[in-house]
PDB file of N, CA and C in Angstrom:
ATOM      1  N   UNK A  14     111.463  14.069  29.556  1.00 43.00           N
ATOM      2  CA  UNK A  14     111.312  15.072  28.526  1.00 43.00           C
ATOM      3  C   UNK A  14     109.854  15.523  28.434  1.00 43.00           C
ATOM      4  N   UNK A  15     109.673  16.795  28.306  1.00 48.00           N
ATOM      5  CA  UNK A  15     108.314  17.323  28.208  1.00 48.00           C
ATOM      6  C   UNK A  15     107.832  17.246  26.767  1.00 48.00           C
ATOM      7  N   UNK A  16     106.557  16.920  26.622  1.00 53.00           N
ATOM      8  CA  UNK A  16     105.970  16.856  25.291  1.00 53.00           C
ATOM      9  C   UNK A  16     105.244  18.158  25.016  1.00 53.00           C
ATOM     10  N   UNK A  17     105.425  18.661  23.793  1.00 54.00           N
ATOM     11  CA  UNK A  17     104.702  19.857  23.392  1.00 54.00           C
ATOM     12  C   UNK A  17     103.341  19.452  22.868  1.00 54.00           C
ATOM     13  N   UNK A  18     102.352  20.227  23.216  1.00 57.00           N
ATOM     14  CA  UNK A  18     101.027  20.004  22.685  1.00 57.00           C
ATOM     15  C   UNK A  18     100.954  20.658  21.308  1.00 57.00           C
ATOM     16  N   UNK A  19     100.290  19.986  20.384  1.00 57.00           N
ATOM     17  CA  UNK A  19     100.174  20.510  19.028  1.00 57.00           C
ATOM     18  C   UNK A  19      99.107  21.597  19.008  1.00 57.00           C
ATOM     19  N   UNK A  20      99.541  22.822  19.122  1.00 63.00           N
ATOM     20  CA  UNK A  20      98.634  23.962  19.055  1.00 63.00           C
ATOM     21  C   UNK A  20      99.166  24.940  18.023  1.00 63.00           C
ATOM     22  N   UNK A  21      98.379  25.940  17.778  1.00 65.00           N
ATOM     23  CA  UNK A  21      98.781  26.942  16.797  1.00 65.00           C
ATOM     24  C   UNK A  21     100.032  27.683  17.266  1.00 65.00           C
ATOM     25  N   UNK A  22     100.100  27.994  18.552  1.00 70.00           N
ATOM     26  CA  UNK A  22     101.252  28.749  19.053  1.00 70.00           C
ATOM     27  C   UNK A  22     102.540  27.929  18.983  1.00 70.00           C
ATOM     28  N   UNK A  23     102.473  26.627  19.286  1.00 68.00           N
ATOM     29  CA  UNK A  23     103.687  25.807  19.183  1.00 68.00           C
ATOM     30  C   UNK A  23     104.101  25.638  17.727  1.00 68.00           C
ATOM     31  N   UNK A  24     103.126  25.573  16.843  1.00 66.00           N
ATOM     32  CA  UNK A  24     103.438  25.473  15.418  1.00 66.00           C
ATOM     33  C   UNK A  24     104.122  26.749  14.937  1.00 66.00           C
ATOM     34  N   UNK A  25     103.583  27.903  15.306  1.00 73.00           N
ATOM     35  CA  UNK A  25     104.193  29.173  14.905  1.00 73.00           C
ATOM     36  C   UNK A  25     105.577  29.341  15.525  1.00 73.00           C
ATOM     37  N   UNK A  26     105.733  28.914  16.764  1.00 73.00           N
ATOM     38  CA  UNK A  26     107.029  28.993  17.430  1.00 73.00           C
ATOM     39  C   UNK A  26     108.048  28.104  16.720  1.00 73.00           C
ATOM     40  N   UNK A  27     107.619  26.925  16.275  1.00 72.00           N
ATOM     41  CA  UNK A  27     108.554  26.032  15.583  1.00 72.00           C
ATOM     42  C   UNK A  27     108.967  26.604  14.230  1.00 72.00           C
ATOM     43  N   UNK A  28     108.075  27.352  13.587  1.00 72.00           N
ATOM     44  CA  UNK A  28     108.439  28.007  12.326  1.00 72.00           C
ATOM     45  C   UNK A  28     109.490  29.080  12.585  1.00 72.00           C
ATOM     46  N   UNK A  29     109.298  29.854  13.649  1.00 77.00           N
ATOM     47  CA  UNK A  29     110.250  30.926  13.967  1.00 77.00           C
ATOM     48  C   UNK A  29     111.619  30.374  14.324  1.00 77.00           C
ATOM     49  N   UNK A  30     111.653  29.273  15.057  1.00 77.00           N
ATOM     50  CA  UNK A  30     112.935  28.709  15.477  1.00 77.00           C
ATOM     51  C   UNK A  30     113.574  27.826  14.410  1.00 77.00           C
ATOM     52  N   UNK A  31     112.815  27.487  13.376  1.00 71.00           N
ATOM     53  CA  UNK A  31     113.371  26.656  12.308  1.00 71.00           C
ATOM     54  C   UNK A  31     113.326  25.175  12.617  1.00 71.00           C
ATOM     55  N   UNK A  32     112.490  24.759  13.565  1.00 70.00           N
ATOM     56  CA  UNK A  32     112.348  23.348  13.910  1.00 70.00           C
ATOM     57  C   UNK A  32     111.544  22.659  12.806  1.00 70.00           C
ATOM     58  N   UNK A  33     112.175  21.771  12.080  1.00 74.00           N
ATOM     59  CA  UNK A  33     111.518  21.151  10.929  1.00 74.00           C
ATOM     60  C   UNK A  33     110.610  19.992  11.321  1.00 74.00           C
ATOM     61  N   UNK A  34     110.611  19.594  12.587  1.00 74.00           N
ATOM     62  CA  UNK A  34     109.777  18.483  13.030  1.00 74.00           C
ATOM     63  C   UNK A  34     108.297  18.784  12.804  1.00 74.00           C
ATOM     64  N   UNK A  35     107.863  19.971  13.188  1.00 72.00           N
ATOM     65  CA  UNK A  35     106.454  20.339  13.057  1.00 72.00           C
ATOM     66  C   UNK A  35     106.084  20.572  11.597  1.00 72.00           C
ATOM     67  N   UNK A  36     107.001  21.145  10.828  1.00 74.00           N
ATOM     68  CA  UNK A  36     106.724  21.341   9.409  1.00 74.00           C
ATOM     69  C   UNK A  36     106.584  20.003   8.693  1.00 74.00           C
ATOM     70  N   UNK A  37     107.431  19.061   9.048  1.00 79.00           N
ATOM     71  CA  UNK A  37     107.350  17.724   8.480  1.00 79.00           C
ATOM     72  C   UNK A  37     106.035  17.059   8.868  1.00 79.00           C
ATOM     73  N   UNK A  38     105.627  17.239  10.110  1.00 77.00           N
ATOM     74  CA  UNK A  38     104.370  16.673  10.586  1.00 77.00           C
ATOM     75  C   UNK A  38     103.178  17.269   9.837  1.00 77.00           C
ATOM     76  N   UNK A  39     103.182  18.572   9.650  1.00 77.00           N
ATOM     77  CA  UNK A  39     102.081  19.222   8.943  1.00 77.00           C
ATOM     78  C   UNK A  39     102.070  18.829   7.459  1.00 77.00           C
ATOM     79  N   UNK A  40     103.235  18.678   6.854  1.00 81.00           N
ATOM     80  CA  UNK A  40     103.324  18.234   5.462  1.00 81.00           C
ATOM     81  C   UNK A  40     102.703  16.848   5.314  1.00 81.00           C
ATOM     82  N   UNK A  41     103.056  15.942   6.203  1.00 83.00           N
ATOM     83  CA  UNK A  41     102.501  14.588   6.154  1.00 83.00           C
ATOM     84  C   UNK A  41     101.001  14.599   6.417  1.00 83.00           C
ATOM     85  N   UNK A  42     100.567  15.467   7.310  1.00 80.00           N
ATOM     86  CA  UNK A  42      99.148  15.586   7.634  1.00 80.00           C
ATOM     87  C   UNK A  42      98.348  16.010   6.405  1.00 80.00           C
ATOM     88  N   UNK A  43      98.803  17.055   5.712  1.00 83.00           N
ATOM     89  CA  UNK A  43      98.088  17.525   4.528  1.00 83.00           C
ATOM     90  C   UNK A  43      98.186  16.527   3.378  1.00 83.00           C
ATOM     91  N   UNK A  44      99.303  15.839   3.267  1.00 85.00           N
ATOM     92  CA  UNK A  44      99.474  14.848   2.213  1.00 85.00           C
ATOM     93  C   UNK A  44      98.524  13.671   2.408  1.00 85.00           C
ATOM     94  N   UNK A  45      98.355  13.236   3.651  1.00 82.00           N
ATOM     95  CA  UNK A  45      97.444  12.123   3.915  1.00 82.00           C
ATOM     96  C   UNK A  45      95.993  12.509   3.679  1.00 82.00           C
ATOM     97  N   UNK A  46      95.692  13.784   3.687  1.00 83.00           N
ATOM     98  CA  UNK A  46      94.332  14.219   3.372  1.00 83.00           C
ATOM     99  C   UNK A  46      94.153  14.473   1.883  1.00 83.00           C
ATOM    100  N   UNK A  47      95.195  14.897   1.213  1.00 86.00           N
ATOM    101  CA  UNK A  47      95.094  15.275  -0.191  1.00 86.00           C
ATOM    102  C   UNK A  47      94.952  14.071  -1.118  1.00 86.00           C
ATOM    103  N   UNK A  48      95.661  12.998  -0.843  1.00 85.00           N
ATOM    104  CA  UNK A  48      95.627  11.831  -1.727  1.00 85.00           C
ATOM    105  C   UNK A  48      94.234  11.200  -1.784  1.00 85.00           C
ATOM    106  N   UNK A  49      93.589  10.898  -0.646  1.00 84.00           N
ATOM    107  CA  UNK A  49      92.219  10.364  -0.753  1.00 84.00           C
ATOM    108  C   UNK A  49      91.247  11.349  -1.391  1.00 84.00           C
ATOM    109  N   UNK A  50      91.450  12.642  -1.164  1.00 88.00           N
ATOM    110  CA  UNK A  50      90.577  13.639  -1.783  1.00 88.00           C
ATOM    111  C   UNK A  50      90.683  13.584  -3.301  1.00 88.00           C
ATOM    112  N   UNK A  51      91.891  13.475  -3.822  1.00 89.00           N
ATOM    113  CA  UNK A  51      92.077  13.427  -5.276  1.00 89.00           C
ATOM    114  C   UNK A  51      91.434  12.179  -5.873  1.00 89.00           C
ATOM    115  N   UNK A  52      91.622  11.038  -5.241  1.00 85.00           N
ATOM    116  CA  UNK A  52      91.058   9.788  -5.752  1.00 85.00           C
ATOM    117  C   UNK A  52      89.535   9.826  -5.717  1.00 85.00           C
ATOM    118  N   UNK A  53      88.985  10.258  -4.590  1.00 87.00           N
ATOM    119  CA  UNK A  53      87.526  10.281  -4.447  1.00 87.00           C
ATOM    120  C   UNK A  53      86.890  11.362  -5.313  1.00 87.00           C
ATOM    121  N   UNK A  54      87.561  12.485  -5.498  1.00 89.00           N
ATOM    122  CA  UNK A  54      87.024  13.536  -6.370  1.00 89.00           C
ATOM    123  C   UNK A  54      87.000  13.065  -7.821  1.00 89.00           C
ATOM    124  N   UNK A  55      88.003  12.305  -8.234  1.00 88.00           N
ATOM    125  CA  UNK A  55      88.000  11.750  -9.596  1.00 88.00           C
ATOM    126  C   UNK A  55      86.840  10.773  -9.782  1.00 88.00           C
ATOM    127  N   UNK A  56      86.593   9.941  -8.787  1.00 87.00           N
ATOM    128  CA  UNK A  56      85.459   9.017  -8.860  1.00 87.00           C
ATOM    129  C   UNK A  56      84.131   9.743  -8.929  1.00 87.00           C
ATOM    130  N   UNK A  57      84.005  10.806  -8.159  1.00 88.00           N
ATOM    131  CA  UNK A  57      82.780  11.614  -8.189  1.00 88.00           C
ATOM    132  C   UNK A  57      82.607  12.284  -9.549  1.00 88.00           C
ATOM    133  N   UNK A  58      83.697  12.771 -10.116  1.00 90.00           N
ATOM    134  CA  UNK A  58      83.636  13.432 -11.425  1.00 90.00           C
ATOM    135  C   UNK A  58      83.256  12.446 -12.528  1.00 90.00           C
ATOM    136  N   UNK A  59      83.792  11.237 -12.474  1.00 87.00           N
ATOM    137  CA  UNK A  59      83.436  10.213 -13.463  1.00 87.00           C
ATOM    138  C   UNK A  59      81.943   9.932 -13.407  1.00 87.00           C
ATOM    139  N   UNK A  60      81.422   9.751 -12.208  1.00 88.00           N
ATOM    140  CA  UNK A  60      80.000   9.462 -12.050  1.00 88.00           C
ATOM    141  C   UNK A  60      79.133  10.616 -12.544  1.00 88.00           C
ATOM    142  N   UNK A  61      79.494  11.840 -12.214  1.00 89.00           N
ATOM    143  CA  UNK A  61      78.675  12.982 -12.633  1.00 89.00           C
ATOM    144  C   UNK A  61      78.750  13.200 -14.145  1.00 89.00           C
ATOM    145  N   UNK A  62      79.894  12.930 -14.761  1.00 88.00           N
ATOM    146  CA  UNK A  62      80.003  13.085 -16.212  1.00 88.00           C
ATOM    147  C   UNK A  62      79.149  12.050 -16.951  1.00 88.00           C
ATOM    148  N   UNK A  63      79.080  10.830 -16.431  1.00 87.00           N
ATOM    149  CA  UNK A  63      78.233   9.807 -17.048  1.00 87.00           C
ATOM    150  C   UNK A  63      76.764  10.200 -16.918  1.00 87.00           C
ATOM    151  N   UNK A  64      76.387  10.743 -15.764  1.00 88.00           N
ATOM    152  CA  UNK A  64      75.008  11.210 -15.589  1.00 88.00           C
ATOM    153  C   UNK A  64      74.687  12.352 -16.552  1.00 88.00           C
ATOM    154  N   UNK A  65      75.627  13.275 -16.722  1.00 88.00           N
ATOM    155  CA  UNK A  65      75.418  14.381 -17.665  1.00 88.00           C
ATOM    156  C   UNK A  65      75.315  13.871 -19.100  1.00 88.00           C
ATOM    157  N   UNK A  66      76.132  12.883 -19.444  1.00 85.00           N
ATOM    158  CA  UNK A  66      76.092  12.308 -20.789  1.00 85.00           C
ATOM    159  C   UNK A  66      74.737  11.669 -21.056  1.00 85.00           C
ATOM    160  N   UNK A  67      74.229  10.939 -20.080  1.00 86.00           N
ATOM    161  CA  UNK A  67      72.920  10.306 -20.239  1.00 86.00           C
ATOM    162  C   UNK A  67      71.820  11.355 -20.388  1.00 86.00           C
ATOM    163  N   UNK A  68      71.859  12.357 -19.538  1.00 87.00           N
ATOM    164  CA  UNK A  68      70.830  13.396 -19.579  1.00 87.00           C
ATOM    165  C   UNK A  68      70.873  14.182 -20.889  1.00 87.00           C
ATOM    166  N   UNK A  69      72.067  14.535 -21.338  1.00 86.00           N
ATOM    167  CA  UNK A  69      72.160  15.316 -22.578  1.00 86.00           C
ATOM    168  C   UNK A  69      71.791  14.481 -23.802  1.00 86.00           C
ATOM    169  N   UNK A  70      72.097  13.189 -23.786  1.00 81.00           N
ATOM    170  CA  UNK A  70      71.703  12.356 -24.926  1.00 81.00           C
ATOM    171  C   UNK A  70      70.194  12.163 -24.966  1.00 81.00           C
ATOM    172  N   UNK A  71      69.551  12.139 -23.822  1.00 81.00           N
ATOM    173  CA  UNK A  71      68.097  11.999 -23.791  1.00 81.00           C
ATOM    174  C   UNK A  71      67.397  13.307 -24.144  1.00 81.00           C
ATOM    175  N   UNK A  72      67.915  14.423 -23.656  1.00 83.00           N
ATOM    176  CA  UNK A  72      67.265  15.716 -23.886  1.00 83.00           C
ATOM    177  C   UNK A  72      67.480  16.265 -25.293  1.00 83.00           C
ATOM    178  N   UNK A  73      68.424  15.720 -26.003  1.00 78.00           N
ATOM    179  CA  UNK A  73      68.678  16.185 -27.365  1.00 78.00           C
ATOM    180  C   UNK A  73      67.533  15.812 -28.294  1.00 78.00           C
ATOM    181  N   UNK A  74      67.586  16.294 -29.479  1.00 80.00           N
ATOM    182  CA  UNK A  74      66.522  15.991 -30.452  1.00 80.00           C
ATOM    183  C   UNK A  74      66.846  14.698 -31.197  1.00 80.00           C
ATOM    184  N   UNK A  75      66.959  13.605 -30.450  1.00 75.00           N
ATOM    185  CA  UNK A  75      67.313  12.314 -31.019  1.00 75.00           C
ATOM    186  C   UNK A  75      66.222  11.779 -31.932  1.00 75.00           C
ATOM    187  N   UNK A  76      64.986  12.175 -31.680  1.00 75.00           N
ATOM    188  CA  UNK A  76      63.858  11.687 -32.467  1.00 75.00           C
ATOM    189  C   UNK A  76      63.849  12.272 -33.881  1.00 75.00           C
ATOM    190  N   UNK A  77      64.613  13.332 -34.119  1.00 80.00           N
ATOM    191  CA  UNK A  77      64.688  13.936 -35.449  1.00 80.00           C
ATOM    192  C   UNK A  77      65.844  13.376 -36.277  1.00 80.00           C
ATOM    193  N   UNK A  78      66.667  12.539 -35.683  1.00 80.00           N
ATOM    194  CA  UNK A  78      67.851  12.000 -36.356  1.00 80.00           C
ATOM    195  C   UNK A  78      67.480  10.856 -37.296  1.00 80.00           C
ATOM    196  N   UNK A  79      68.445  10.480 -38.110  1.00 86.00           N
ATOM    197  CA  UNK A  79      68.296   9.328 -38.998  1.00 86.00           C
ATOM    198  C   UNK A  79      68.226   8.051 -38.153  1.00 86.00           C
ATOM    199  N   UNK A  80      67.639   6.983 -38.680  1.00 86.00           N
ATOM    200  CA  UNK A  80      67.520   5.746 -37.896  1.00 86.00           C
ATOM    201  C   UNK A  80      68.862   5.188 -37.402  1.00 86.00           C
ATOM    202  N   UNK A  81      69.916   5.310 -38.188  1.00 87.00           N
ATOM    203  CA  UNK A  81      71.228   4.798 -37.751  1.00 87.00           C
ATOM    204  C   UNK A  81      71.747   5.596 -36.554  1.00 87.00           C
ATOM    205  N   UNK A  82      71.574   6.910 -36.585  1.00 85.00           N
ATOM    206  CA  UNK A  82      72.020   7.751 -35.469  1.00 85.00           C
ATOM    207  C   UNK A  82      71.161   7.506 -34.238  1.00 85.00           C
ATOM    208  N   UNK A  83      69.853   7.263 -34.444  1.00 85.00           N
ATOM    209  CA  UNK A  83      68.974   6.961 -33.310  1.00 85.00           C
ATOM    210  C   UNK A  83      69.381   5.659 -32.640  1.00 85.00           C
ATOM    211  N   UNK A  84      69.790   4.693 -33.448  1.00 88.00           N
ATOM    212  CA  UNK A  84      70.217   3.410 -32.893  1.00 88.00           C
ATOM    213  C   UNK A  84      71.477   3.595 -32.039  1.00 88.00           C
ATOM    214  N   UNK A  85      72.408   4.406 -32.527  1.00 87.00           N
ATOM    215  CA  UNK A  85      73.631   4.666 -31.755  1.00 87.00           C
ATOM    216  C   UNK A  85      73.321   5.428 -30.466  1.00 87.00           C
ATOM    217  N   UNK A  86      72.412   6.394 -30.547  1.00 86.00           N
ATOM    218  CA  UNK A  86      72.020   7.127 -29.340  1.00 86.00           C
ATOM    219  C   UNK A  86      71.295   6.225 -28.350  1.00 86.00           C
ATOM    220  N   UNK A  87      70.506   5.281 -28.862  1.00 85.00           N
ATOM    221  CA  UNK A  87      69.822   4.335 -27.983  1.00 85.00           C
ATOM    222  C   UNK A  87      70.830   3.467 -27.239  1.00 85.00           C
ATOM    223  N   UNK A  88      71.864   3.035 -27.947  1.00 86.00           N
ATOM    224  CA  UNK A  88      72.923   2.254 -27.296  1.00 86.00           C
ATOM    225  C   UNK A  88      73.612   3.096 -26.224  1.00 86.00           C
ATOM    226  N   UNK A  89      73.889   4.358 -26.546  1.00 85.00           N
ATOM    227  CA  UNK A  89      74.524   5.255 -25.575  1.00 85.00           C
ATOM    228  C   UNK A  89      73.633   5.473 -24.361  1.00 85.00           C
ATOM    229  N   UNK A  90      72.346   5.721 -24.588  1.00 86.00           N
ATOM    230  CA  UNK A  90      71.428   5.946 -23.468  1.00 86.00           C
ATOM    231  C   UNK A  90      71.282   4.697 -22.611  1.00 86.00           C
ATOM    232  N   UNK A  91      71.258   3.529 -23.247  1.00 85.00           N
ATOM    233  CA  UNK A  91      71.155   2.280 -22.494  1.00 85.00           C
ATOM    234  C   UNK A  91      72.413   2.040 -21.661  1.00 85.00           C
ATOM    235  N   UNK A  92      73.560   2.322 -22.248  1.00 84.00           N
ATOM    236  CA  UNK A  92      74.825   2.096 -21.530  1.00 84.00           C
ATOM    237  C   UNK A  92      75.005   3.055 -20.364  1.00 84.00           C
ATOM    238  N   UNK A  93      74.438   4.246 -20.472  1.00 83.00           N
ATOM    239  CA  UNK A  93      74.628   5.235 -19.403  1.00 83.00           C
ATOM    240  C   UNK A  93      73.497   5.250 -18.382  1.00 83.00           C
ATOM    241  N   UNK A  94      72.545   4.314 -18.478  1.00 83.00           N
ATOM    242  CA  UNK A  94      71.490   4.265 -17.459  1.00 83.00           C
ATOM    243  C   UNK A  94      72.045   3.763 -16.133  1.00 83.00           C
ATOM    244  N   UNK A  95      72.981   2.837 -16.196  1.00 81.00           N
ATOM    245  CA  UNK A  95      73.632   2.367 -14.965  1.00 81.00           C
ATOM    246  C   UNK A  95      74.764   3.320 -14.613  1.00 81.00           C
ATOM    247  N   UNK A  96      74.876   3.693 -13.356  1.00 78.00           N
ATOM    248  CA  UNK A  96      75.965   4.613 -12.997  1.00 78.00           C
ATOM    249  C   UNK A  96      77.328   3.940 -13.151  1.00 78.00           C
ATOM    250  N   UNK A  97      78.260   4.656 -13.722  1.00 79.00           N
ATOM    251  CA  UNK A  97      79.631   4.171 -13.866  1.00 79.00           C
ATOM    252  C   UNK A  97      80.398   4.640 -12.637  1.00 79.00           C
ATOM    253  N   UNK A  98      80.820   3.705 -11.828  1.00 79.00           N
ATOM    254  CA  UNK A  98      81.493   4.069 -10.585  1.00 79.00           C
ATOM    255  C   UNK A  98      82.959   3.682 -10.657  1.00 79.00           C
ATOM    256  N   UNK A  99      83.764   4.451  -9.980  1.00 82.00           N
ATOM    257  CA  UNK A  99      85.197   4.206  -9.853  1.00 82.00           C
ATOM    258  C   UNK A  99      85.361   3.466  -8.535  1.00 82.00           C
ATOM    259  N   UNK A 100      85.646   2.156  -8.607  1.00 77.00           N
ATOM    260  CA  UNK A 100      85.711   1.377  -7.376  1.00 77.00           C
ATOM    261  C   UNK A 100      86.900   0.429  -7.391  1.00 77.00           C
ATOM    262  N   UNK A 101      87.124  -0.165  -6.239  1.00 82.00           N
ATOM    263  CA  UNK A 101      88.186  -1.152  -6.095  1.00 82.00           C
ATOM    264  C   UNK A 101      87.535  -2.506  -5.867  1.00 82.00           C
ATOM    265  N   UNK A 102      87.566  -3.353  -6.877  1.00 86.00           N
ATOM    266  CA  UNK A 102      87.046  -4.717  -6.840  1.00 86.00           C
ATOM    267  C   UNK A 102      85.601  -4.795  -6.336  1.00 86.00           C
ATOM    268  N   UNK A 103      84.848  -3.759  -6.566  1.00 79.00           N
ATOM    269  CA  UNK A 103      83.454  -3.742  -6.140  1.00 79.00           C
ATOM    270  C   UNK A 103      83.257  -3.594  -4.645  1.00 79.00           C
ATOM    271  N   UNK A 104      84.336  -3.392  -3.907  1.00 84.00           N
ATOM    272  CA  UNK A 104      84.237  -3.279  -2.448  1.00 84.00           C
ATOM    273  C   UNK A 104      84.071  -1.827  -2.029  1.00 84.00           C
ATOM    274  N   UNK A 105      84.939  -0.970  -2.533  1.00 83.00           N
ATOM    275  CA  UNK A 105      84.936   0.440  -2.150  1.00 83.00           C
ATOM    276  C   UNK A 105      84.642   1.276  -3.387  1.00 83.00           C
ATOM    277  N   UNK A 106      83.627   2.106  -3.303  1.00 83.00           N
ATOM    278  CA  UNK A 106      83.326   3.041  -4.379  1.00 83.00           C
ATOM    279  C   UNK A 106      83.934   4.380  -4.018  1.00 83.00           C
ATOM    280  N   UNK A 107      84.792   4.881  -4.882  1.00 86.00           N
ATOM    281  CA  UNK A 107      85.471   6.144  -4.616  1.00 86.00           C
ATOM    282  C   UNK A 107      84.596   7.303  -5.068  1.00 86.00           C
ATOM    283  N   UNK A 108      84.028   8.004  -4.102  1.00 87.00           N
ATOM    284  CA  UNK A 108      83.251   9.213  -4.347  1.00 87.00           C
ATOM    285  C   UNK A 108      83.366  10.092  -3.102  1.00 87.00           C
ATOM    286  N   UNK A 109      82.676  11.193  -3.087  1.00 88.00           N
ATOM    287  CA  UNK A 109      82.817  12.110  -1.953  1.00 88.00           C
ATOM    288  C   UNK A 109      82.226  11.543  -0.668  1.00 88.00           C
ATOM    289  N   UNK A 110      81.271  10.630  -0.779  1.00 89.00           N
ATOM    290  CA  UNK A 110      80.742   9.956   0.408  1.00 89.00           C
ATOM    291  C   UNK A 110      81.837   9.091   1.041  1.00 89.00           C
ATOM    292  N   UNK A 111      82.604   8.412   0.208  1.00 87.00           N
ATOM    293  CA  UNK A 111      83.730   7.613   0.696  1.00 87.00           C
ATOM    294  C   UNK A 111      84.773   8.511   1.348  1.00 87.00           C
ATOM    295  N   UNK A 112      85.037   9.660   0.741  1.00 88.00           N
ATOM    296  CA  UNK A 112      86.012  10.586   1.300  1.00 88.00           C
ATOM    297  C   UNK A 112      85.578  11.080   2.674  1.00 88.00           C
ATOM    298  N   UNK A 113      84.298  11.392   2.828  1.00 90.00           N
ATOM    299  CA  UNK A 113      83.837  11.865   4.139  1.00 90.00           C
ATOM    300  C   UNK A 113      83.954  10.763   5.187  1.00 90.00           C
ATOM    301  N   UNK A 114      83.718   9.515   4.797  1.00 89.00           N
ATOM    302  CA  UNK A 114      83.874   8.400   5.728  1.00 89.00           C
ATOM    303  C   UNK A 114      85.337   8.226   6.127  1.00 89.00           C
ATOM    304  N   UNK A 115      86.237   8.335   5.154  1.00 86.00           N
ATOM    305  CA  UNK A 115      87.670   8.216   5.439  1.00 86.00           C
ATOM    306  C   UNK A 115      88.124   9.333   6.373  1.00 86.00           C
ATOM    307  N   UNK A 116      87.672  10.557   6.118  1.00 86.00           N
ATOM    308  CA  UNK A 116      88.066  11.691   6.962  1.00 86.00           C
ATOM    309  C   UNK A 116      87.498  11.575   8.372  1.00 86.00           C
ATOM    310  N   UNK A 117      86.274  11.063   8.508  1.00 90.00           N
ATOM    311  CA  UNK A 117      85.713  10.859   9.843  1.00 90.00           C
ATOM    312  C   UNK A 117      86.548   9.856  10.627  1.00 90.00           C
ATOM    313  N   UNK A 118      86.936   8.770   9.958  1.00 88.00           N
ATOM    314  CA  UNK A 118      87.786   7.782  10.615  1.00 88.00           C
ATOM    315  C   UNK A 118      89.152   8.338  10.958  1.00 88.00           C
ATOM    316  N   UNK A 119      89.703   9.140  10.054  1.00 82.00           N
ATOM    317  CA  UNK A 119      91.012   9.747  10.273  1.00 82.00           C
ATOM    318  C   UNK A 119      90.987  10.680  11.485  1.00 82.00           C
ATOM    319  N   UNK A 120      89.984  11.543  11.544  1.00 83.00           N
ATOM    320  CA  UNK A 120      89.899  12.479  12.666  1.00 83.00           C
ATOM    321  C   UNK A 120      89.593  11.768  13.979  1.00 83.00           C
ATOM    322  N   UNK A 121      88.815  10.696  13.928  1.00 89.00           N
ATOM    323  CA  UNK A 121      88.567   9.916  15.143  1.00 89.00           C
ATOM    324  C   UNK A 121      89.863   9.303  15.652  1.00 89.00           C
ATOM    325  N   UNK A 122      90.668   8.781  14.735  1.00 84.00           N
ATOM    326  CA  UNK A 122      91.945   8.178  15.107  1.00 84.00           C
ATOM    327  C   UNK A 122      92.892   9.225  15.695  1.00 84.00           C
ATOM    328  N   UNK A 123      92.976  10.388  15.056  1.00 77.00           N
ATOM    329  CA  UNK A 123      93.843  11.460  15.555  1.00 77.00           C
ATOM    330  C   UNK A 123      93.375  11.938  16.921  1.00 77.00           C
ATOM    331  N   UNK A 124      92.064  12.043  17.105  1.00 81.00           N
ATOM    332  CA  UNK A 124      91.521  12.478  18.390  1.00 81.00           C
ATOM    333  C   UNK A 124      91.877  11.490  19.493  1.00 81.00           C
ATOM    334  N   UNK A 125      91.852  10.196  19.178  1.00 83.00           N
ATOM    335  CA  UNK A 125      92.225   9.197  20.181  1.00 83.00           C
ATOM    336  C   UNK A 125      93.704   9.297  20.525  1.00 83.00           C
ATOM    337  N   UNK A 126      94.548   9.645  19.557  1.00 76.00           N
ATOM    338  CA  UNK A 126      95.981   9.750  19.815  1.00 76.00           C
ATOM    339  C   UNK A 126      96.325  10.958  20.671  1.00 76.00           C
ATOM    340  N   UNK A 127      95.613  12.051  20.443  1.00 70.00           N
ATOM    341  CA  UNK A 127      95.916  13.290  21.165  1.00 70.00           C
ATOM    342  C   UNK A 127      95.189  13.270  22.452  1.00 70.00           C
TER     343      UNK A 127
END
């Protein structure tokens, strides 16, 4: 049996003929890329929001507030000095750097298969 090479023309031909094998393959391909992107983008967003919270609490006019409010802002600023990361057991930090590493590995693996 001859194997078809995965090219744009074979993909378009499979759409015209109604061959669901290639559509299923492309669906799985995009799904395997979308899930890590969503997880890593959420981790990146969490980290950037904590950084924004720290910056806005520092740049505000905290020095004009009442002592009780200053104490609460000091606690907030102290808590947000360390970056809050979305990770798995401290081993993998989910951010866009992690996503790029996963995609590099994914494309290397696909390149070896093809």
